[in-house]
mmCIF file of N, CA and C in Angstrom:
data_model
loop_
_atom_site.group_PDB
_atom_site.id
_atom_site.type_symbol
_atom_site.label_atom_id
_atom_site.label_comp_id
_atom_site.label_asym_id
_atom_site.label_seq_id
_atom_site.Cartn_x
_atom_site.Cartn_y
_atom_site.Cartn_z
ATOM 1 N N MET W 1 -108.618 -29.399 9.147
ATOM 2 C CA MET W 1 -108.425 -27.962 9.120
ATOM 3 C C MET W 1 -109.803 -27.323 8.947
ATOM 4 N N ASP W 2 -110.112 -26.398 9.842
ATOM 5 C CA ASP W 2 -111.403 -25.732 9.729
ATOM 6 C C ASP W 2 -111.280 -24.498 8.836
ATOM 7 N N ALA W 3 -112.362 -23.812 8.628
ATOM 8 C CA ALA W 3 -112.409 -22.672 7.700
ATOM 9 C C ALA W 3 -111.511 -21.527 8.164
ATOM 10 N N ARG W 4 -111.453 -21.310 9.480
ATOM 11 C CA ARG W 4 -110.627 -20.211 10.002
ATOM 12 C C ARG W 4 -109.142 -20.496 9.772
ATOM 13 N N GLU W 5 -108.690 -21.719 10.008
ATOM 14 C CA GLU W 5 -107.298 -22.087 9.778
ATOM 15 C C GLU W 5 -106.951 -22.004 8.292
ATOM 16 N N ALA W 6 -107.879 -22.427 7.458
ATOM 17 C CA ALA W 6 -107.652 -22.341 6.016
ATOM 18 C C ALA W 6 -107.514 -20.893 5.576
ATOM 19 N N GLN W 7 -108.340 -20.014 6.098
ATOM 20 C CA GLN W 7 -108.274 -18.587 5.764
ATOM 21 C C GLN W 7 -106.945 -17.991 6.237
ATOM 22 N N GLN W 8 -106.508 -18.367 7.451
ATOM 23 C CA GLN W 8 -105.232 -17.873 7.961
ATOM 24 C C GLN W 8 -104.068 -18.363 7.100
ATOM 25 N N ALA W 9 -104.135 -19.610 6.672
ATOM 26 C CA ALA W 9 -103.080 -20.150 5.809
ATOM 27 C C ALA W 9 -103.037 -19.408 4.474
ATOM 28 N N LEU W 10 -104.197 -19.118 3.896
ATOM 29 C CA LEU W 10 -104.250 -18.364 2.634
ATOM 30 C C LEU W 10 -103.710 -16.951 2.808
ATOM 31 N N GLU W 11 -104.042 -16.314 3.925
ATOM 32 C CA GLU W 11 -103.539 -14.964 4.191
ATOM 33 C C GLU W 11 -102.023 -14.974 4.366
ATOM 34 N N GLN W 12 -101.525 -16.008 5.038
ATOM 35 C CA GLN W 12 -100.081 -16.114 5.228
ATOM 36 C C GLN W 12 -99.369 -16.327 3.889
ATOM 37 N N VAL W 13 -99.918 -17.160 3.036
ATOM 38 C CA VAL W 13 -99.328 -17.383 1.712
ATOM 39 C C VAL W 13 -99.349 -16.087 0.900
ATOM 40 N N ALA W 14 -100.459 -15.364 0.946
ATOM 41 C CA ALA W 14 -100.557 -14.094 0.216
ATOM 42 C C ALA W 14 -99.552 -13.083 0.751
ATOM 43 N N HIS W 15 -99.388 -13.055 2.067
ATOM 44 C CA HIS W 15 -98.438 -12.126 2.684
ATOM 45 C C HIS W 15 -97.005 -12.468 2.253
ATOM 46 N N ARG W 16 -96.656 -13.743 2.271
ATOM 47 C CA ARG W 16 -95.304 -14.156 1.858
ATOM 48 C C ARG W 16 -95.072 -13.879 0.380
ATOM 49 N N ARG W 17 -96.091 -14.075 -0.428
ATOM 50 C CA ARG W 17 -95.958 -13.785 -1.861
ATOM 51 C C ARG W 17 -95.706 -12.298 -2.076
ATOM 52 N N GLN W 18 -96.434 -11.461 -1.358
ATOM 53 C CA GLN W 18 -96.239 -10.018 -1.477
ATOM 54 C C GLN W 18 -94.844 -9.618 -1.007
ATOM 55 N N GLN W 19 -94.361 -10.236 0.063
ATOM 56 C CA GLN W 19 -93.005 -9.954 0.533
ATOM 57 C C GLN W 19 -91.972 -10.329 -0.535
ATOM 58 N N ALA W 20 -92.177 -11.465 -1.196
ATOM 59 C CA ALA W 20 -91.254 -11.891 -2.249
ATOM 60 C C ALA W 20 -91.285 -10.919 -3.417
ATOM 61 N N ILE W 21 -92.458 -10.449 -3.779
ATOM 62 C CA ILE W 21 -92.575 -9.481 -4.869
ATOM 63 C C ILE W 21 -91.882 -8.186 -4.490
ATOM 64 N N ASP W 22 -92.116 -7.724 -3.256
ATOM 65 C CA ASP W 22 -91.478 -6.489 -2.798
ATOM 66 C C ASP W 22 -89.962 -6.611 -2.779
ATOM 67 N N ALA W 23 -89.464 -7.753 -2.299
ATOM 68 C CA ALA W 23 -88.017 -7.952 -2.238
ATOM 69 C C ALA W 23 -87.413 -8.054 -3.629
ATOM 70 N N GLY W 24 -88.115 -8.679 -4.556
ATOM 71 C CA GLY W 24 -87.585 -8.856 -5.906
ATOM 72 C C GLY W 24 -87.682 -7.626 -6.778
ATOM 73 N N THR W 25 -88.489 -6.647 -6.380
ATOM 74 C CA THR W 25 -88.658 -5.448 -7.201
ATOM 75 C C THR W 25 -88.233 -4.189 -6.453
ATOM 76 N N ALA W 26 -87.350 -4.350 -5.498
ATOM 77 C CA ALA W 26 -86.882 -3.204 -4.719
ATOM 78 C C ALA W 26 -85.663 -2.586 -5.390
ATOM 79 N N PRO W 27 -85.522 -1.280 -5.286
ATOM 80 C CA PRO W 27 -84.300 -0.655 -5.803
ATOM 81 C C PRO W 27 -83.110 -1.024 -4.921
ATOM 82 N N TRP W 28 -81.917 -0.727 -5.405
ATOM 83 C CA TRP W 28 -80.718 -1.012 -4.631
ATOM 84 C C TRP W 28 -80.812 -0.319 -3.285
ATOM 85 N N SER W 29 -80.393 -0.999 -2.270
ATOM 86 C CA SER W 29 -80.336 -0.395 -0.946
ATOM 87 C C SER W 29 -79.096 0.487 -0.870
ATOM 88 N N ALA W 30 -79.060 1.318 0.148
ATOM 89 C CA ALA W 30 -77.875 2.159 0.350
ATOM 90 C C ALA W 30 -76.649 1.278 0.565
ATOM 91 N N ARG W 31 -76.840 0.141 1.190
ATOM 92 C CA ARG W 31 -75.736 -0.791 1.424
ATOM 93 C C ARG W 31 -75.193 -1.337 0.102
ATOM 94 N N ALA W 32 -76.081 -1.663 -0.830
ATOM 95 C CA ALA W 32 -75.644 -2.175 -2.128
ATOM 96 C C ALA W 32 -74.906 -1.100 -2.921
ATOM 97 N N VAL W 33 -75.409 0.136 -2.870
ATOM 98 C CA VAL W 33 -74.738 1.235 -3.575
ATOM 99 C C VAL W 33 -73.363 1.479 -2.962
ATOM 100 N N TRP W 34 -73.279 1.437 -1.639
ATOM 101 C CA TRP W 34 -71.994 1.618 -0.968
ATOM 102 C C TRP W 34 -71.024 0.517 -1.395
ATOM 103 N N SER W 35 -71.505 -0.701 -1.529
ATOM 104 C CA SER W 35 -70.660 -1.813 -1.937
ATOM 105 C C SER W 35 -70.097 -1.592 -3.337
ATOM 106 N N ILE W 36 -70.948 -1.168 -4.261
ATOM 107 C CA ILE W 36 -70.505 -0.904 -5.637
ATOM 108 C C ILE W 36 -69.495 0.238 -5.660
ATOM 109 N N CYS W 37 -69.820 1.310 -4.963
ATOM 110 C CA CYS W 37 -68.951 2.488 -4.972
ATOM 111 C C CYS W 37 -67.615 2.220 -4.279
ATOM 112 N N SER W 38 -67.646 1.503 -3.165
ATOM 113 C CA SER W 38 -66.390 1.224 -2.466
ATOM 114 C C SER W 38 -65.513 0.286 -3.285
ATOM 115 N N SER W 39 -66.128 -0.607 -4.041
ATOM 116 C CA SER W 39 -65.359 -1.486 -4.916
ATOM 117 C C SER W 39 -64.662 -0.676 -6.004
ATOM 118 N N ALA W 40 -65.377 0.274 -6.590
ATOM 119 C CA ALA W 40 -64.775 1.118 -7.636
ATOM 120 C C ALA W 40 -63.648 1.974 -7.052
ATOM 121 N N LEU W 41 -63.872 2.540 -5.870
ATOM 122 C CA LEU W 41 -62.819 3.338 -5.246
ATOM 123 C C LEU W 41 -61.604 2.489 -4.880
ATOM 124 N N ALA W 42 -61.858 1.278 -4.382
ATOM 125 C CA ALA W 42 -60.747 0.390 -4.049
ATOM 126 C C ALA W 42 -59.931 0.063 -5.295
ATOM 127 N N LEU W 43 -60.608 -0.148 -6.412
ATOM 128 C CA LEU W 43 -59.888 -0.424 -7.650
ATOM 129 C C LEU W 43 -58.994 0.751 -8.025
ATOM 130 N N GLY W 44 -59.506 1.971 -7.906
ATOM 131 C CA GLY W 44 -58.700 3.145 -8.233
ATOM 132 C C GLY W 44 -57.504 3.312 -7.309
ATOM 133 N N VAL W 45 -57.735 3.190 -6.013
ATOM 134 C CA VAL W 45 -56.647 3.355 -5.047
ATOM 135 C C VAL W 45 -55.597 2.260 -5.220
ATOM 136 N N LEU W 46 -56.047 1.021 -5.361
ATOM 137 C CA LEU W 46 -55.092 -0.075 -5.475
ATOM 138 C C LEU W 46 -54.356 -0.059 -6.809
ATOM 139 N N THR W 47 -54.972 0.472 -7.852
ATOM 140 C CA THR W 47 -54.261 0.619 -9.129
ATOM 141 C C THR W 47 -53.165 1.666 -8.995
ATOM 142 N N ASP W 48 -53.479 2.772 -8.321
ATOM 143 C CA ASP W 48 -52.452 3.804 -8.092
ATOM 144 C C ASP W 48 -51.310 3.278 -7.227
ATOM 145 N N ALA W 49 -51.615 2.349 -6.330
ATOM 146 C CA ALA W 49 -50.594 1.786 -5.447
ATOM 147 C C ALA W 49 -49.923 0.552 -6.052
ATOM 148 N N ASP W 50 -50.233 0.228 -7.306
ATOM 149 C CA ASP W 50 -49.695 -0.959 -7.992
ATOM 150 C C ASP W 50 -49.961 -2.230 -7.204
ATOM 151 N N MET W 51 -51.175 -2.328 -6.655
ATOM 152 C CA MET W 51 -51.568 -3.509 -5.883
ATOM 153 C C MET W 51 -52.886 -4.065 -6.415
ATOM 154 N N ILE W 52 -53.010 -4.202 -7.722
ATOM 155 C CA ILE W 52 -54.245 -4.684 -8.332
ATOM 156 C C ILE W 52 -54.582 -6.091 -7.850
ATOM 157 N N TRP W 53 -53.601 -6.873 -7.477
ATOM 158 C CA TRP W 53 -53.826 -8.229 -6.973
ATOM 159 C C TRP W 53 -54.685 -8.211 -5.716
ATOM 160 N N LEU W 54 -54.523 -7.182 -4.877
ATOM 161 C CA LEU W 54 -55.303 -7.101 -3.645
ATOM 162 C C LEU W 54 -56.779 -6.864 -3.964
ATOM 163 N N TRP W 55 -57.065 -6.076 -5.008
ATOM 164 C CA TRP W 55 -58.460 -5.852 -5.399
ATOM 165 C C TRP W 55 -59.086 -7.164 -5.856
ATOM 166 N N VAL W 56 -58.336 -7.978 -6.592
ATOM 167 C CA VAL W 56 -58.837 -9.281 -7.043
ATOM 168 C C VAL W 56 -59.145 -10.161 -5.832
ATOM 169 N N VAL W 57 -58.271 -10.157 -4.843
ATOM 170 C CA VAL W 57 -58.507 -10.936 -3.622
ATOM 171 C C VAL W 57 -59.776 -10.453 -2.929
ATOM 172 N N LEU W 58 -59.967 -9.139 -2.836
ATOM 173 C CA LEU W 58 -61.161 -8.584 -2.195
ATOM 174 C C LEU W 58 -62.436 -8.975 -2.951
ATOM 175 N N MET W 59 -62.376 -8.988 -4.268
ATOM 176 C CA MET W 59 -63.549 -9.374 -5.053
ATOM 177 C C MET W 59 -63.885 -10.853 -4.831
ATOM 178 N N PHE W 60 -62.867 -11.709 -4.781
ATOM 179 C CA PHE W 60 -63.129 -13.126 -4.503
ATOM 180 C C PHE W 60 -63.732 -13.309 -3.115
ATOM 181 N N MET W 61 -63.257 -12.524 -2.153
ATOM 182 C CA MET W 61 -63.831 -12.603 -0.805
ATOM 183 C C MET W 61 -65.293 -12.160 -0.813
ATOM 184 N N GLY W 62 -65.595 -11.119 -1.555
ATOM 185 C CA GLY W 62 -66.978 -10.644 -1.645
ATOM 186 C C GLY W 62 -67.894 -11.656 -2.291
ATOM 187 N N VAL W 63 -67.423 -12.281 -3.367
ATOM 188 C CA VAL W 63 -68.215 -13.309 -4.034
ATOM 189 C C VAL W 63 -68.407 -14.507 -3.101
ATOM 190 N N GLY W 64 -67.350 -14.867 -2.383
ATOM 191 C CA GLY W 64 -67.454 -15.972 -1.436
ATOM 192 C C GLY W 64 -68.448 -15.688 -0.326
ATOM 193 N N ALA W 65 -68.443 -14.458 0.186
ATOM 194 C CA ALA W 65 -69.393 -14.095 1.242
ATOM 195 C C ALA W 65 -70.825 -14.124 0.718
ATOM 196 N N ALA W 66 -71.039 -13.626 -0.487
ATOM 197 C CA ALA W 66 -72.383 -13.644 -1.073
ATOM 198 C C ALA W 66 -72.833 -15.078 -1.317
ATOM 199 N N TRP W 67 -71.940 -15.921 -1.785
ATOM 200 C CA TRP W 67 -72.276 -17.321 -2.047
ATOM 201 C C TRP W 67 -72.647 -18.028 -0.745
ATOM 202 N N GLN W 68 -71.890 -17.747 0.310
ATOM 203 C CA GLN W 68 -72.130 -18.392 1.590
ATOM 204 C C GLN W 68 -73.463 -17.954 2.192
ATOM 205 N N ARG W 69 -73.842 -16.727 1.979
ATOM 206 C CA ARG W 69 -75.108 -16.224 2.513
ATOM 207 C C ARG W 69 -76.306 -16.709 1.707
ATOM 208 N N GLY W 70 -76.073 -17.309 0.574
ATOM 209 C CA GLY W 70 -77.165 -17.848 -0.217
ATOM 210 C C GLY W 70 -77.898 -16.803 -1.028
ATOM 211 N N VAL W 71 -77.179 -15.827 -1.568
ATOM 212 C CA VAL W 71 -77.809 -14.809 -2.392
ATOM 213 C C VAL W 71 -78.340 -15.475 -3.656
ATOM 214 N N ARG W 72 -79.587 -15.209 -3.985
ATOM 215 C CA ARG W 72 -80.199 -15.805 -5.176
ATOM 216 C C ARG W 72 -80.648 -14.696 -6.125
ATOM 217 N N LEU W 73 -80.513 -14.977 -7.392
ATOM 218 C CA LEU W 73 -80.974 -14.029 -8.388
ATOM 219 C C LEU W 73 -82.490 -14.088 -8.493
ATOM 220 N N LYS W 74 -83.079 -12.995 -8.905
ATOM 221 C CA LYS W 74 -84.528 -12.954 -9.077
ATOM 222 C C LYS W 74 -84.948 -13.873 -10.227
ATOM 223 N N ALA W 75 -86.103 -14.486 -10.065
ATOM 224 C CA ALA W 75 -86.591 -15.390 -11.112
ATOM 225 C C ALA W 75 -87.119 -14.608 -12.311
ATOM 226 N N THR W 76 -87.611 -13.413 -12.088
ATOM 227 C CA THR W 76 -88.149 -12.617 -13.185
ATOM 228 C C THR W 76 -87.048 -11.750 -13.773
ATOM 229 N N ARG W 77 -87.152 -11.493 -15.049
ATOM 230 C CA ARG W 77 -86.158 -10.665 -15.733
ATOM 231 C C ARG W 77 -86.817 -9.396 -16.220
ATOM 232 N N ALA W 78 -86.054 -8.333 -16.209
ATOM 233 C CA ALA W 78 -86.544 -7.059 -16.720
ATOM 234 C C ALA W 78 -86.553 -7.110 -18.245
ATOM 235 N N SER W 79 -87.247 -6.150 -18.834
ATOM 236 C CA SER W 79 -87.285 -6.092 -20.291
ATOM 237 C C SER W 79 -85.891 -5.798 -20.842
ATOM 238 N N GLY W 80 -85.716 -6.107 -22.095
ATOM 239 C CA GLY W 80 -84.425 -5.870 -22.732
ATOM 240 C C GLY W 80 -84.028 -4.408 -22.733
ATOM 241 N N ARG W 81 -85.021 -3.531 -22.852
ATOM 242 C CA ARG W 81 -84.722 -2.093 -22.847
ATOM 243 C C ARG W 81 -84.174 -1.637 -21.500
ATOM 244 N N TRP W 82 -84.789 -2.118 -20.405
ATOM 245 C CA TRP W 82 -84.304 -1.734 -19.082
ATOM 246 C C TRP W 82 -82.922 -2.312 -18.828
ATOM 247 N N GLN W 83 -82.698 -3.540 -19.250
ATOM 248 C CA GLN W 83 -81.381 -4.130 -19.071
ATOM 249 C C GLN W 83 -80.332 -3.353 -19.867
ATOM 250 N N ALA W 84 -80.673 -2.973 -21.089
ATOM 251 C CA ALA W 84 -79.747 -2.183 -21.907
ATOM 252 C C ALA W 84 -79.483 -0.822 -21.277
ATOM 253 N N ALA W 85 -80.516 -0.222 -20.711
ATOM 254 C CA ALA W 85 -80.341 1.081 -20.055
ATOM 255 C C ALA W 85 -79.404 0.966 -18.860
ATOM 256 N N LEU W 86 -79.554 -0.095 -18.086
ATOM 257 C CA LEU W 86 -78.680 -0.263 -16.922
ATOM 258 C C LEU W 86 -77.239 -0.527 -17.363
ATOM 259 N N VAL W 87 -77.061 -1.342 -18.387
ATOM 260 C CA VAL W 87 -75.715 -1.587 -18.911
ATOM 261 C C VAL W 87 -75.125 -0.279 -19.436
ATOM 262 N N ALA W 88 -75.940 0.533 -20.090
ATOM 263 C CA ALA W 88 -75.462 1.819 -20.616
ATOM 264 C C ALA W 88 -74.989 2.738 -19.495
ATOM 265 N N THR W 89 -75.644 2.680 -18.337
ATOM 266 C CA THR W 89 -75.191 3.530 -17.225
ATOM 267 C C THR W 89 -73.824 3.081 -16.722
ATOM 268 N N PHE W 90 -73.579 1.775 -16.727
ATOM 269 C CA PHE W 90 -72.258 1.312 -16.299
ATOM 270 C C PHE W 90 -71.196 1.602 -17.352
ATOM 271 N N VAL W 91 -71.583 1.588 -18.619
ATOM 272 C CA VAL W 91 -70.650 2.007 -19.668
ATOM 273 C C VAL W 91 -70.331 3.489 -19.503
ATOM 274 N N ALA W 92 -71.345 4.286 -19.153
ATOM 275 C CA ALA W 92 -71.119 5.716 -18.900
ATOM 276 C C ALA W 92 -70.190 5.910 -17.704
ATOM 277 N N ALA W 93 -70.333 5.073 -16.671
ATOM 278 C CA ALA W 93 -69.445 5.164 -15.509
ATOM 279 C C ALA W 93 -68.005 4.842 -15.908
ATOM 280 N N ALA W 94 -67.827 3.833 -16.738
ATOM 281 C CA ALA W 94 -66.478 3.494 -17.205
ATOM 282 C C ALA W 94 -65.911 4.624 -18.058
ATOM 283 N N ALA W 95 -66.754 5.218 -18.903
ATOM 284 C CA ALA W 95 -66.303 6.347 -19.729
ATOM 285 C C ALA W 95 -65.937 7.543 -18.860
ATOM 286 N N ALA W 96 -66.721 7.789 -17.820
ATOM 287 C CA ALA W 96 -66.404 8.885 -16.900
ATOM 288 C C ALA W 96 -65.063 8.635 -16.225
ATOM 289 N N ASP W 97 -64.803 7.402 -15.855
ATOM 290 C CA ASP W 97 -63.523 7.054 -15.238
ATOM 291 C C ASP W 97 -62.374 7.397 -16.184
ATOM 292 N N VAL W 98 -62.501 6.976 -17.431
ATOM 293 C CA VAL W 98 -61.432 7.223 -18.413
ATOM 294 C C VAL W 98 -61.276 8.720 -18.683
ATOM 295 N N LEU W 99 -62.385 9.433 -18.852
ATOM 296 C CA LEU W 99 -62.302 10.871 -19.141
ATOM 297 C C LEU W 99 -61.708 11.652 -17.975
ATOM 298 N N VAL W 100 -62.135 11.345 -16.761
ATOM 299 C CA VAL W 100 -61.588 12.043 -15.591
ATOM 300 C C VAL W 100 -60.103 11.726 -15.454
ATOM 301 N N GLN W 101 -59.721 10.474 -15.695
ATOM 302 C CA GLN W 101 -58.299 10.134 -15.644
ATOM 303 C C GLN W 101 -57.493 10.922 -16.667
ATOM 304 N N ALA W 102 -58.053 11.088 -17.860
ATOM 305 C CA ALA W 102 -57.340 11.838 -18.907
ATOM 306 C C ALA W 102 -57.127 13.282 -18.476
ATOM 307 N N VAL W 103 -58.143 13.879 -17.888
ATOM 308 C CA VAL W 103 -58.014 15.270 -17.427
ATOM 309 C C VAL W 103 -56.988 15.363 -16.302
ATOM 310 N N VAL W 104 -57.074 14.444 -15.357
ATOM 311 C CA VAL W 104 -56.157 14.458 -14.217
ATOM 312 C C VAL W 104 -54.718 14.234 -14.674
ATOM 313 N N ARG W 105 -54.534 13.309 -15.606
ATOM 314 C CA ARG W 105 -53.185 13.077 -16.121
ATOM 315 C C ARG W 105 -52.674 14.300 -16.890
ATOM 316 N N GLY W 106 -53.584 14.972 -17.621
ATOM 317 C CA GLY W 106 -53.199 16.189 -18.328
ATOM 318 C C GLY W 106 -52.784 17.307 -17.387
ATOM 319 N N LEU W 107 -53.437 17.374 -16.241
ATOM 320 C CA LEU W 107 -53.080 18.372 -15.229
ATOM 321 C C LEU W 107 -51.920 17.919 -14.348
ATOM 322 N N GLN W 108 -51.483 16.687 -14.537
ATOM 323 C CA GLN W 108 -50.378 16.085 -13.793
ATOM 324 C C GLN W 108 -50.637 16.059 -12.286
ATOM 325 N N TRP W 109 -51.870 15.766 -11.926
ATOM 326 C CA TRP W 109 -52.220 15.600 -10.509
ATOM 327 C C TRP W 109 -51.845 14.188 -10.082
ATOM 328 N N PRO W 110 -51.634 13.993 -8.800
ATOM 329 C CA PRO W 110 -51.355 12.630 -8.337
ATOM 330 C C PRO W 110 -52.644 11.802 -8.265
ATOM 331 N N LEU W 111 -52.498 10.497 -8.197
ATOM 332 C CA LEU W 111 -53.600 9.543 -8.032
ATOM 333 C C LEU W 111 -54.676 9.645 -9.117
ATOM 334 N N PRO W 112 -54.292 9.550 -10.386
ATOM 335 C CA PRO W 112 -55.300 9.689 -11.448
ATOM 336 C C PRO W 112 -56.358 8.574 -11.432
ATOM 337 N N ASN W 113 -55.959 7.363 -11.080
ATOM 338 C CA ASN W 113 -56.927 6.264 -11.060
ATOM 339 C C ASN W 113 -57.954 6.444 -9.949
ATOM 340 N N THR W 114 -57.506 6.919 -8.808
ATOM 341 C CA THR W 114 -58.419 7.139 -7.685
ATOM 342 C C THR W 114 -59.414 8.243 -8.018
ATOM 343 N N ILE W 115 -58.941 9.323 -8.591
ATOM 344 C CA ILE W 115 -59.829 10.434 -8.943
ATOM 345 C C ILE W 115 -60.767 10.012 -10.070
ATOM 346 N N GLY W 116 -60.277 9.214 -11.004
ATOM 347 C CA GLY W 116 -61.143 8.669 -12.051
ATOM 348 C C GLY W 116 -62.232 7.784 -11.472
ATOM 349 N N ALA W 117 -61.874 6.988 -10.462
ATOM 350 C CA ALA W 117 -62.862 6.129 -9.803
ATOM 351 C C ALA W 117 -63.918 6.976 -9.093
ATOM 352 N N ILE W 118 -63.524 8.101 -8.554
ATOM 353 C CA ILE W 118 -64.506 8.997 -7.925
ATOM 354 C C ILE W 118 -65.493 9.495 -8.975
ATOM 355 N N GLY W 119 -64.998 9.814 -10.178
ATOM 356 C CA GLY W 119 -65.898 10.207 -11.262
ATOM 357 C C GLY W 119 -66.865 9.098 -11.628
ATOM 358 N N ALA W 120 -66.373 7.849 -11.662
ATOM 359 C CA ALA W 120 -67.247 6.708 -11.956
ATOM 360 C C ALA W 120 -68.279 6.512 -10.858
ATOM 361 N N VAL W 121 -67.873 6.690 -9.612
ATOM 362 C CA VAL W 121 -68.798 6.549 -8.486
ATOM 363 C C VAL W 121 -69.909 7.588 -8.578
ATOM 364 N N LEU W 122 -69.564 8.794 -8.952
ATOM 365 C CA LEU W 122 -70.585 9.842 -9.087
ATOM 366 C C LEU W 122 -71.609 9.474 -10.160
ATOM 367 N N VAL W 123 -71.155 8.865 -11.248
ATOM 368 C CA VAL W 123 -72.086 8.439 -12.291
ATOM 369 C C VAL W 123 -72.964 7.298 -11.791
ATOM 370 N N VAL W 124 -72.387 6.367 -11.046
ATOM 371 C CA VAL W 124 -73.184 5.260 -10.510
ATOM 372 C C VAL W 124 -74.269 5.783 -9.582
ATOM 373 N N VAL W 125 -73.898 6.706 -8.696
ATOM 374 C CA VAL W 125 -74.872 7.222 -7.733
ATOM 375 C C VAL W 125 -75.926 8.093 -8.412
ATOM 376 N N SER W 126 -75.503 8.914 -9.360
ATOM 377 C CA SER W 126 -76.453 9.859 -9.960
ATOM 378 C C SER W 126 -77.233 9.280 -11.139
ATOM 379 N N LEU W 127 -76.715 8.257 -11.803
ATOM 380 C CA LEU W 127 -77.366 7.758 -13.009
ATOM 381 C C LEU W 127 -77.791 6.294 -12.895
ATOM 382 N N ALA W 128 -76.877 5.433 -12.487
ATOM 383 C CA ALA W 128 -77.183 4.000 -12.465
ATOM 384 C C ALA W 128 -78.220 3.646 -11.407
ATOM 385 N N ARG W 129 -78.119 4.246 -10.239
ATOM 386 C CA ARG W 129 -79.065 3.912 -9.172
ATOM 387 C C ARG W 129 -80.503 4.282 -9.545
ATOM 388 N N PRO W 130 -80.773 5.475 -10.077
ATOM 389 C CA PRO W 130 -82.157 5.766 -10.480
ATOM 390 C C PRO W 130 -82.665 4.867 -11.609
ATOM 391 N N VAL W 131 -81.806 4.521 -12.556
ATOM 392 C CA VAL W 131 -82.230 3.634 -13.648
ATOM 393 C C VAL W 131 -82.574 2.265 -13.089
ATOM 394 N N GLN W 132 -81.750 1.760 -12.164
ATOM 395 C CA GLN W 132 -82.033 0.456 -11.573
ATOM 396 C C GLN W 132 -83.323 0.501 -10.766
ATOM 397 N N ALA W 133 -83.583 1.605 -10.064
ATOM 398 C CA ALA W 133 -84.821 1.716 -9.287
ATOM 399 C C ALA W 133 -86.042 1.688 -10.202
ATOM 400 N N ARG W 134 -85.968 2.358 -11.326
ATOM 401 C CA ARG W 134 -87.099 2.336 -12.275
ATOM 402 C C ARG W 134 -87.252 0.971 -12.931
ATOM 403 N N MET W 135 -86.116 0.320 -13.201
ATOM 404 C CA MET W 135 -86.170 -1.022 -13.753
ATOM 405 C C MET W 135 -86.834 -1.974 -12.757
ATOM 406 N N ALA W 136 -86.460 -1.874 -11.491
ATOM 407 C CA ALA W 136 -87.065 -2.728 -10.468
ATOM 408 C C ALA W 136 -88.548 -2.446 -10.324
ATOM 409 N N ALA W 137 -88.938 -1.174 -10.395
ATOM 410 C CA ALA W 137 -90.348 -0.831 -10.296
ATOM 411 C C ALA W 137 -91.148 -1.382 -11.475
ATOM 412 N N SER W 138 -90.506 -1.515 -12.625
ATOM 413 C CA SER W 138 -91.212 -2.041 -13.804
ATOM 414 C C SER W 138 -91.526 -3.526 -13.652
ATOM 415 N N LEU W 139 -90.873 -4.201 -12.721
ATOM 416 C CA LEU W 139 -91.097 -5.628 -12.518
ATOM 417 C C LEU W 139 -92.314 -5.914 -11.659
ATOM 418 N N ARG W 140 -92.879 -4.898 -11.042
ATOM 419 C CA ARG W 140 -94.042 -5.118 -10.172
ATOM 420 C C ARG W 140 -95.233 -5.592 -10.996
ATOM 421 N N PRO W 141 -95.945 -6.587 -10.477
ATOM 422 C CA PRO W 141 -97.115 -7.093 -11.224
ATOM 423 C C PRO W 141 -98.270 -6.109 -11.224
#
């Protein structure tokens, strides 16, 4: 291997390393947010339709598809504070679901679980996604 080939190999390794860092510290894509939100909405709709078993089947299919595609977790972990903040946003989404359901049930509107899920989706989009993006940015070297 001559000096030029060695330099090209080093540049290629550096480029791949940067790609791995970028991929591991990227915020959720619109596709990932859609997946989370559609799952929450499906849970609400299927609960209102008394078909919770179908949601479980859909979740197993999703896990199976992710497993088959070889999805791997990042090797680096965020700080405990960022992880706690992200968990807190999902707790807030669950609380929003319960609170919206209580209001909807009090007003005697139909589909309280579906409307509650819409409230949870709004919290995920407005709160959880920005927190996750900042958490991912904190992982950059």
